[in-house]
């Protein structure tokens, strides 16, 4: 194959994860050669979809761990784009400094060093989170938060409210990745997704999908995470996983893309979500026992994706109807909802 015909190569870290599984599929469908990493390639309960995706296009699965220095060298070598999606997301850790914050920061620097070594990487696309945007004291009426807003780590560590360490880990890893990229002249763009919904190829999902189906499944622990997020954020901001992965590709391929991008197409509340789900899925029935106490009716905070839209990105899923269309079927396939 001549140089001009070479397929562009993308590396996606954490290929067994929910968001990464959609991104890999999309990249293969767009004609990319994809290299992905997982911690345990033999674990077919987590990786079976990667075998299926090998029928869509050239996909190589490699073993790598964020905590093993140099572990990502082979996956990153020869890549044009590197999508950093893998990160510790364990919200219930007993020792979050050691099990969440430290590995998040060490891990991101580990992969960034592999990018610097490779010498082929045109752009690194970091998946951070809205958790790195919203964790700060807010007073008064409705706030619109954009990319200039940063979660205040001192405020989080002083208050240590539930799940404080996850937003702290996201801020610290984002800042360290930016510092390293500037120092090594690597083009780095950061996407800050809000709560992500919709079907994916991944056969096991532990993050936003079970949280966002908890009003139908009745799972109290999953609802507690959704509830804590609403309290911490002042709204339930949502994006469909297809839109998120299209946005990741958009900021990778657009030369002019730079800095942070909030990826959010709808700001709602648990109260609004409950009314929508009760109406759309009467066969499940919303578990109203979860909704006791005073509830936020309208968002107090709105996350703005104006920067992404201004630069030419279009969201396809804008309403709760669009967002939940494939979620219930996916929830059934995952065993979260009864068939
Ligand atoms: N889902 C959302 O609503 C949402 C919103 C905003 C941001 N995000 C961010 O998006 C990314 C993906 O989230 P997700 O929802 O797709 O979560 P997920 O399905 O749990 O994916 C996380 C991935 O990170 C990997 N990982 C964790 N620790 C690792 C380590 N030490 N070494 C190598 N890999 C490791 C996991 O591998 P194992 O399976 O081996 O643990 C898994 O593949 C995360 O960075 C998350 O913070 C997600």
GROMACS .gro file of C-alpha atoms and ligand atoms in nm:
model
  387
    1UNK     CA    1   0.000   0.000   0.000
    2UNK     CA    2   0.146   0.341  -0.088
    3UNK     CA    3   0.180   0.606   0.188
    4UNK     CA    4  -0.126   0.794   0.056
    5UNK     CA    5  -0.348   0.484   0.079
    6UNK     CA    6  -0.250   0.400   0.434
    7UNK     CA    7  -0.551   0.380   0.661
    8UNK     CA    8  -0.543   0.637   0.938
    9UNK     CA    9  -0.482   0.463   1.270
   10UNK     CA   10  -0.655   0.545   1.596
   11UNK     CA   11  -0.575   0.407   1.939
   12UNK     CA   12  -0.860   0.387   2.192
   13UNK     CA   13  -0.771   0.303   2.553
   14UNK     CA   14  -1.007   0.084   2.758
   15UNK     CA   15  -1.187  -0.091   2.469
   16UNK     CA   16  -1.410  -0.300   2.694
   17UNK     CA   17  -1.567   0.016   2.840
   18UNK     CA   18  -1.911   0.154   2.753
   19UNK     CA   19  -1.811   0.474   2.569
   20UNK     CA   20  -1.497   0.324   2.413
   21UNK     CA   21  -1.700   0.040   2.256
   22UNK     CA   22  -1.911   0.289   2.059
   23UNK     CA   23  -1.608   0.496   1.962
   24UNK     CA   24  -1.423   0.189   1.828
   25UNK     CA   25  -1.725   0.086   1.618
   26UNK     CA   26  -1.760   0.438   1.478
   27UNK     CA   27  -1.390   0.465   1.392
   28UNK     CA   28  -1.395   0.127   1.214
   29UNK     CA   29  -1.707   0.227   1.020
   30UNK     CA   30  -1.529   0.547   0.913
   31UNK     CA   31  -1.239   0.344   0.771
   32UNK     CA   32  -0.985   0.381   1.050
   33UNK     CA   33  -0.755   0.101   1.158
   34UNK     CA   34  -0.806   0.078   1.534
   35UNK     CA   35  -0.582  -0.043   1.813
   36UNK     CA   36  -0.743  -0.078   2.151
   37UNK     CA   37  -0.624  -0.179   2.496
   38UNK     CA   38  -0.787  -0.382   2.771
   39UNK     CA   39  -0.647  -0.501   3.103
   40UNK     CA   40  -0.736  -0.865   3.043
   41UNK     CA   41  -0.780  -0.966   2.676
   42UNK     CA   42  -0.889  -1.321   2.776
   43UNK     CA   43  -1.192  -1.201   2.973
   44UNK     CA   44  -1.460  -1.275   2.714
   45UNK     CA   45  -1.743  -1.171   2.947
   46UNK     CA   46  -1.611  -0.814   2.905
   47UNK     CA   47  -1.453  -0.832   2.557
   48UNK     CA   48  -1.682  -1.045   2.336
   49UNK     CA   49  -1.797  -0.735   2.143
   50UNK     CA   50  -1.438  -0.665   2.037
   51UNK     CA   51  -1.430  -1.001   1.856
   52UNK     CA   52  -1.755  -0.905   1.676
   53UNK     CA   53  -1.615  -0.561   1.588
   54UNK     CA   54  -1.317  -0.724   1.416
   55UNK     CA   55  -1.565  -0.812   1.139
   56UNK     CA   56  -1.632  -0.439   1.084
   57UNK     CA   57  -1.268  -0.341   1.019
   58UNK     CA   58  -0.906  -0.384   1.123
   59UNK     CA   59  -0.911  -0.391   1.504
   60UNK     CA   60  -0.617  -0.503   1.717
   61UNK     CA   61  -0.668  -0.572   2.087
   62UNK     CA   62  -0.365  -0.530   2.313
   63UNK     CA   63  -0.311  -0.567   2.686
   64UNK     CA   64  -0.227  -0.253   2.881
   65UNK     CA   65  -0.270  -0.121   3.235
   66UNK     CA   66  -0.262   0.246   3.331
   67UNK     CA   67  -0.046   0.160   3.630
   68UNK     CA   68   0.229  -0.021   3.435
   69UNK     CA   69   0.487   0.219   3.301
   70UNK     CA   70   0.532   0.184   2.924
   71UNK     CA   71   0.233  -0.050   2.899
   72UNK     CA   72   0.071   0.157   2.620
   73UNK     CA   73   0.383   0.197   2.403
   74UNK     CA   74   0.284  -0.075   2.155
   75UNK     CA   75  -0.079   0.040   2.125
   76UNK     CA   76   0.015   0.404   2.068
   77UNK     CA   77   0.310   0.340   1.832
   78UNK     CA   78   0.216   0.434   1.473
   79UNK     CA   79  -0.118   0.592   1.575
   80UNK     CA   80  -0.238   0.919   1.420
   81UNK     CA   81  -0.497   0.981   1.691
   82UNK     CA   82  -0.504   0.858   2.049
   83UNK     CA   83  -0.834   0.862   2.238
   84UNK     CA   84  -0.774   0.843   2.614
   85UNK     CA   85  -1.096   0.690   2.745
   86UNK     CA   86  -0.976   0.443   3.011
   87UNK     CA   87  -0.973   0.582   3.364
   88UNK     CA   88  -1.057   0.458   3.712
   89UNK     CA   89  -1.430   0.521   3.767
   90UNK     CA   90  -1.470   0.342   4.102
   91UNK     CA   91  -1.703   0.578   4.290
   92UNK     CA   92  -1.730   0.359   4.600
   93UNK     CA   93  -1.364   0.317   4.685
   94UNK     CA   94  -1.277   0.312   5.058
   95UNK     CA   95  -0.942   0.479   4.992
   96UNK     CA   96  -1.010   0.711   4.696
   97UNK     CA   97  -0.681   0.903   4.715
   98UNK     CA   98  -0.490   0.577   4.657
   99UNK     CA   99  -0.743   0.390   4.440
  100UNK     CA  100  -0.889   0.668   4.225
  101UNK     CA  101  -0.697   0.997   4.227
  102UNK     CA  102  -0.342   0.864   4.225
  103UNK     CA  103  -0.398   0.599   3.952
  104UNK     CA  104  -0.596   0.848   3.739
  105UNK     CA  105  -0.311   1.099   3.733
  106UNK     CA  106  -0.030   0.843   3.711
  107UNK     CA  107  -0.220   0.658   3.438
  108UNK     CA  108  -0.280   0.958   3.216
  109UNK     CA  109   0.085   1.062   3.236
  110UNK     CA  110   0.190   0.707   3.156
  111UNK     CA  111  -0.011   0.709   2.828
  112UNK     CA  112   0.097   1.066   2.747
  113UNK     CA  113   0.461   0.951   2.774
  114UNK     CA  114   0.383   0.673   2.523
  115UNK     CA  115   0.235   0.941   2.290
  116UNK     CA  116   0.549   1.153   2.318
  117UNK     CA  117   0.769   0.848   2.246
  118UNK     CA  118   0.564   0.738   1.943
  119UNK     CA  119   0.633   1.053   1.743
  120UNK     CA  120   0.339   0.975   1.505
  121UNK     CA  121   0.051   1.117   1.707
  122UNK     CA  122  -0.125   1.412   1.542
  123UNK     CA  123  -0.368   1.464   1.826
  124UNK     CA  124  -0.462   1.321   2.164
  125UNK     CA  125  -0.830   1.337   2.257
  126UNK     CA  126  -0.883   1.314   2.631
  127UNK     CA  127  -1.219   1.208   2.771
  128UNK     CA  128  -1.251   1.406   3.092
  129UNK     CA  129  -1.594   1.472   3.244
  130UNK     CA  130  -1.843   1.737   3.334
  131UNK     CA  131  -1.739   1.641   3.687
  132UNK     CA  132  -1.427   1.851   3.617
  133UNK     CA  133  -1.652   2.151   3.537
  134UNK     CA  134  -1.935   2.165   3.789
  135UNK     CA  135  -1.790   2.095   4.136
  136UNK     CA  136  -1.778   2.447   4.280
  137UNK     CA  137  -1.993   2.657   4.508
  138UNK     CA  138  -2.283   2.825   4.327
  139UNK     CA  139  -2.513   3.092   4.463
  140UNK     CA  140  -2.841   3.240   4.348
  141UNK     CA  141  -3.043   3.162   4.034
  142UNK     CA  142  -2.976   2.958   3.722
  143UNK     CA  143  -2.610   2.929   3.619
  144UNK     CA  144  -2.482   2.856   3.269
  145UNK     CA  145  -2.146   2.678   3.289
  146UNK     CA  146  -1.909   2.659   2.994
  147UNK     CA  147  -1.551   2.540   2.938
  148UNK     CA  148  -1.408   2.823   3.151
  149UNK     CA  149  -1.560   2.668   3.461
  150UNK     CA  150  -1.337   2.432   3.661
  151UNK     CA  151  -1.429   2.215   3.953
  152UNK     CA  152  -1.267   2.351   4.267
  153UNK     CA  153  -1.057   2.070   4.417
  154UNK     CA  154  -1.001   2.258   4.745
  155UNK     CA  155  -1.377   2.299   4.786
  156UNK     CA  156  -1.426   1.926   4.716
  157UNK     CA  157  -1.157   1.811   4.958
  158UNK     CA  158  -1.280   2.049   5.229
  159UNK     CA  159  -1.638   1.919   5.201
  160UNK     CA  160  -1.573   1.554   5.103
  161UNK     CA  161  -1.937   1.504   5.006
  162UNK     CA  162  -2.027   1.167   4.852
  163UNK     CA  163  -1.820   1.078   4.541
  164UNK     CA  164  -1.595   1.384   4.588
  165UNK     CA  165  -1.285   1.198   4.467
  166UNK     CA  166  -1.410   1.124   4.112
  167UNK     CA  167  -1.445   1.494   4.015
  168UNK     CA  168  -1.114   1.568   4.187
  169UNK     CA  169  -0.946   1.290   3.985
  170UNK     CA  170  -1.088   1.431   3.661
  171UNK     CA  171  -0.963   1.786   3.727
  172UNK     CA  172  -0.619   1.669   3.831
  173UNK     CA  173  -0.573   1.429   3.538
  174UNK     CA  174  -0.701   1.690   3.291
  175UNK     CA  175  -0.459   1.954   3.421
  176UNK     CA  176  -0.164   1.713   3.425
  177UNK     CA  177  -0.241   1.597   3.069
  178UNK     CA  178  -0.256   1.963   2.951
  179UNK     CA  179   0.070   2.046   3.125
  180UNK     CA  180   0.247   1.744   2.975
  181UNK     CA  181   0.105   1.814   2.626
  182UNK     CA  182   0.223   2.177   2.634
  183UNK     CA  183   0.569   2.073   2.757
  184UNK     CA  184   0.606   1.809   2.481
  185UNK     CA  185   0.426   2.004   2.206
  186UNK     CA  186   0.152   1.744   2.170
  187UNK     CA  187  -0.185   1.860   2.032
  188UNK     CA  188  -0.435   1.772   2.305
  189UNK     CA  189  -0.809   1.834   2.293
  190UNK     CA  190  -1.031   1.753   2.591
  191UNK     CA  191  -1.394   1.647   2.578
  192UNK     CA  192  -1.599   1.684   2.897
  193UNK     CA  193  -1.903   1.459   2.850
  194UNK     CA  194  -2.207   1.487   3.070
  195UNK     CA  195  -2.403   1.179   3.182
  196UNK     CA  196  -2.402   0.953   2.880
  197UNK     CA  197  -2.694   0.736   2.770
  198UNK     CA  198  -2.788   0.508   2.479
  199UNK     CA  199  -2.703   0.162   2.352
  200UNK     CA  200  -2.346   0.042   2.295
  201UNK     CA  201  -2.175  -0.279   2.181
  202UNK     CA  202  -2.027  -0.337   2.532
  203UNK     CA  203  -2.190  -0.644   2.692
  204UNK     CA  204  -2.132  -0.524   3.051
  205UNK     CA  205  -2.187  -0.169   3.170
  206UNK     CA  206  -2.142  -0.028   3.518
  207UNK     CA  207  -2.154   0.352   3.487
  208UNK     CA  208  -2.421   0.589   3.353
  209UNK     CA  209  -2.653   0.334   3.189
  210UNK     CA  210  -2.758   0.156   3.512
  211UNK     CA  211  -2.775   0.499   3.689
  212UNK     CA  212  -3.009   0.640   3.424
  213UNK     CA  213  -3.231   0.330   3.415
  214UNK     CA  214  -3.261   0.315   3.796
  215UNK     CA  215  -3.601   0.486   3.805
  216UNK     CA  216  -3.732   0.191   3.599
  217UNK     CA  217  -3.517  -0.087   3.749
  218UNK     CA  218  -3.570   0.028   4.110
  219UNK     CA  219  -3.199  -0.025   4.187
  220UNK     CA  220  -3.147   0.196   4.492
  221UNK     CA  221  -2.767   0.204   4.479
  222UNK     CA  222  -2.771   0.314   4.113
  223UNK     CA  223  -3.039   0.574   4.187
  224UNK     CA  224  -2.825   0.709   4.473
  225UNK     CA  225  -2.549   0.788   4.220
  226UNK     CA  226  -2.791   0.969   3.988
  227UNK     CA  227  -2.934   1.158   4.285
  228UNK     CA  228  -2.588   1.254   4.418
  229UNK     CA  229  -2.494   1.377   4.069
  230UNK     CA  230  -2.804   1.595   4.050
  231UNK     CA  231  -2.730   1.740   4.395
  232UNK     CA  232  -2.366   1.806   4.307
  233UNK     CA  233  -2.438   1.944   3.960
  234UNK     CA  234  -2.771   2.126   3.999
  235UNK     CA  235  -2.922   1.933   3.706
  236UNK     CA  236  -2.909   1.603   3.519
  237UNK     CA  237  -2.719   1.688   3.200
  238UNK     CA  238  -2.746   1.423   2.929
  239UNK     CA  239  -2.584   1.331   2.599
  240UNK     CA  240  -2.640   1.029   2.376
  241UNK     CA  241  -2.332   0.810   2.339
  242UNK     CA  242  -2.348   0.831   1.957
  243UNK     CA  243  -2.338   1.212   1.974
  244UNK     CA  244  -2.053   1.198   2.225
  245UNK     CA  245  -1.842   0.969   2.004
  246UNK     CA  246  -1.923   1.179   1.693
  247UNK     CA  247  -1.805   1.483   1.891
  248UNK     CA  248  -1.481   1.303   1.988
  249UNK     CA  249  -1.416   1.231   1.620
  250UNK     CA  250  -1.510   1.585   1.522
  251UNK     CA  251  -1.257   1.743   1.757
  252UNK     CA  252  -0.994   1.490   1.647
  253UNK     CA  253  -1.034   1.565   1.277
  254UNK     CA  254  -1.098   1.942   1.290
  255UNK     CA  255  -0.754   2.104   1.270
  256UNK     CA  256  -0.874   2.418   1.447
  257UNK     CA  257  -1.018   2.234   1.749
  258UNK     CA  258  -0.840   2.330   2.071
  259UNK     CA  259  -0.887   2.328   2.446
  260UNK     CA  260  -1.191   2.186   2.627
  261UNK     CA  261  -1.534   2.097   2.487
  262UNK     CA  262  -1.837   2.032   2.704
  263UNK     CA  263  -2.053   1.769   2.533
  264UNK     CA  264  -2.414   1.808   2.646
  265UNK     CA  265  -2.737   1.820   2.448
  266UNK     CA  266  -3.001   1.833   2.721
  267UNK     CA  267  -3.021   1.965   3.078
  268UNK     CA  268  -3.299   1.809   3.283
  269UNK     CA  269  -3.382   1.695   3.638
  270UNK     CA  270  -3.475   1.365   3.800
  271UNK     CA  271  -3.830   1.499   3.847
  272UNK     CA  272  -3.865   1.570   3.473
  273UNK     CA  273  -3.705   1.236   3.387
  274UNK     CA  274  -3.948   1.052   3.617
  275UNK     CA  275  -4.250   1.217   3.447
  276UNK     CA  276  -4.113   1.130   3.102
  277UNK     CA  277  -4.038   0.766   3.192
  278UNK     CA  278  -4.375   0.716   3.363
  279UNK     CA  279  -4.547   0.834   3.048
  280UNK     CA  280  -4.330   0.647   2.795
  281UNK     CA  281  -4.280   0.315   2.975
  282UNK     CA  282  -4.596   0.246   3.179
  283UNK     CA  283  -4.515  -0.128   3.159
  284UNK     CA  284  -4.221  -0.075   3.400
  285UNK     CA  285  -4.370   0.189   3.624
  286UNK     CA  286  -4.144   0.452   3.774
  287UNK     CA  287  -4.035   0.351   4.125
  288UNK     CA  288  -4.179   0.657   4.295
  289UNK     CA  289  -4.055   0.541   4.638
  290UNK     CA  290  -3.710   0.660   4.523
  291UNK     CA  291  -3.839   1.014   4.477
  292UNK     CA  292  -3.930   1.102   4.837
  293UNK     CA  293  -3.836   1.444   4.980
  294UNK     CA  294  -3.808   1.777   4.808
  295UNK     CA  295  -3.694   1.751   4.448
  296UNK     CA  296  -3.539   1.995   4.205
  297UNK     CA  297  -3.806   2.062   3.942
  298UNK     CA  298  -3.609   2.265   3.684
  299UNK     CA  299  -3.229   2.267   3.626
  300UNK     CA  300  -3.042   2.517   3.848
  301UNK     CA  301  -2.739   2.479   3.627
  302UNK     CA  302  -2.719   2.447   3.251
  303UNK     CA  303  -2.413   2.297   3.085
  304UNK     CA  304  -2.343   2.471   2.757
  305UNK     CA  305  -2.202   2.303   2.445
  306UNK     CA  306  -2.218   2.629   2.254
  307UNK     CA  307  -1.845   2.610   2.171
  308UNK     CA  308  -1.884   2.270   2.001
  309UNK     CA  309  -2.192   2.382   1.808
  310UNK     CA  310  -2.036   2.717   1.709
  311UNK     CA  311  -1.743   2.526   1.558
  312UNK     CA  312  -1.978   2.317   1.339
  313UNK     CA  313  -2.089   2.013   1.542
  314UNK     CA  314  -2.455   1.908   1.528
  315UNK     CA  315  -2.624   1.701   1.798
  316UNK     CA  316  -2.866   1.438   1.665
  317UNK     CA  317  -3.027   1.336   1.995
  318UNK     CA  318  -3.185   1.638   2.161
  319UNK     CA  319  -3.491   1.518   2.353
  320UNK     CA  320  -3.550   1.258   2.625
  321UNK     CA  321  -3.748   1.063   2.365
  322UNK     CA  322  -3.443   1.049   2.133
  323UNK     CA  323  -3.208   0.967   2.419
  324UNK     CA  324  -3.406   0.681   2.571
  325UNK     CA  325  -3.516   0.525   2.243
  326UNK     CA  326  -3.250   0.251   2.244
  327UNK     CA  327  -3.177   0.256   2.621
  328UNK     CA  328  -3.459   0.032   2.732
  329UNK     CA  329  -3.374  -0.242   2.479
  330UNK     CA  330  -3.008  -0.213   2.582
  331UNK     CA  331  -3.108  -0.228   2.950
  332UNK     CA  332  -3.295  -0.552   2.878
  333UNK     CA  333  -2.995  -0.699   2.692
  334UNK     CA  334  -2.770  -0.610   2.988
  335UNK     CA  335  -3.010  -0.768   3.239
  336UNK     CA  336  -3.082  -0.433   3.410
  337UNK     CA  337  -3.449  -0.443   3.310
  338UNK     CA  338  -3.670  -0.750   3.284
  339UNK     CA  339  -3.745  -0.871   2.928
  340LIG     N1  340  -2.048   0.725   3.130
  340LIG     C1  341  -2.058   0.854   3.155
  340LIG     O1  342  -2.168   0.908   3.177
  340LIG     C2  343  -1.936   0.941   3.156
  340LIG     C3  344  -1.954   1.081   3.166
  340LIG     C4  345  -1.842   1.163   3.166
  340LIG     C5  346  -1.716   1.109   3.153
  340LIG     N2  347  -1.700   0.974   3.144
  340LIG     C6  348  -1.563   0.923   3.131
  340LIG     O2  349  -1.557   0.844   3.015
  340LIG     C7  350  -1.461   0.739   3.033
  340LIG     C8  351  -1.526   0.605   3.004
  340LIG     O3  352  -1.638   0.590   3.091
  340LIG     P1  353  -1.739   0.468   3.075
  340LIG     O4  354  -1.870   0.515   3.126
  340LIG     O5  355  -1.729   0.410   2.940
  340LIG     O6  356  -1.679   0.372   3.189
  340LIG     P2  357  -1.635   0.218   3.185
  340LIG     O7  358  -1.725   0.141   3.097
  340LIG     O8  359  -1.621   0.173   3.327
  340LIG     O9  360  -1.491   0.229   3.119
  340LIG     C9  361  -1.377   0.260   3.194
  340LIG    C10  362  -1.261   0.188   3.132
  340LIG    O10  363  -1.139   0.225   3.200
  340LIG    C11  364  -1.065   0.106   3.221
  340LIG     N3  365  -0.972   0.116   3.333
  340LIG    C12  366  -0.996   0.150   3.461
  340LIG     N4  367  -0.883   0.142   3.533
  340LIG    C13  368  -0.785   0.103   3.448
  340LIG    C14  369  -0.647   0.074   3.461
  340LIG     N5  370  -0.581   0.083   3.578
  340LIG     N6  371  -0.576   0.035   3.351
  340LIG    C15  372  -0.637   0.023   3.231
  340LIG     N7  373  -0.769   0.045   3.212
  340LIG    C16  374  -0.841   0.085   3.319
  340LIG    C17  375  -1.171   0.000   3.248
  340LIG    O11  376  -1.114  -0.129   3.234
  340LIG     P3  377  -1.163  -0.252   3.330
  340LIG    O12  378  -1.293  -0.299   3.273
  340LIG    O13  379  -1.052  -0.350   3.317
  340LIG    O14  380  -1.179  -0.195   3.468
  340LIG    C18  381  -1.273   0.036   3.140
  340LIG    O15  382  -1.235  -0.017   3.016
  340LIG    C19  383  -1.408   0.752   3.174
  340LIG    O16  384  -1.287   0.825   3.168
  340LIG    C20  385  -1.516   0.833   3.244
  340LIG    O17  386  -1.463   0.908   3.350
  340LIG    C21  387  -1.806   0.888   3.145
   0.00000   0.00000   0.00000
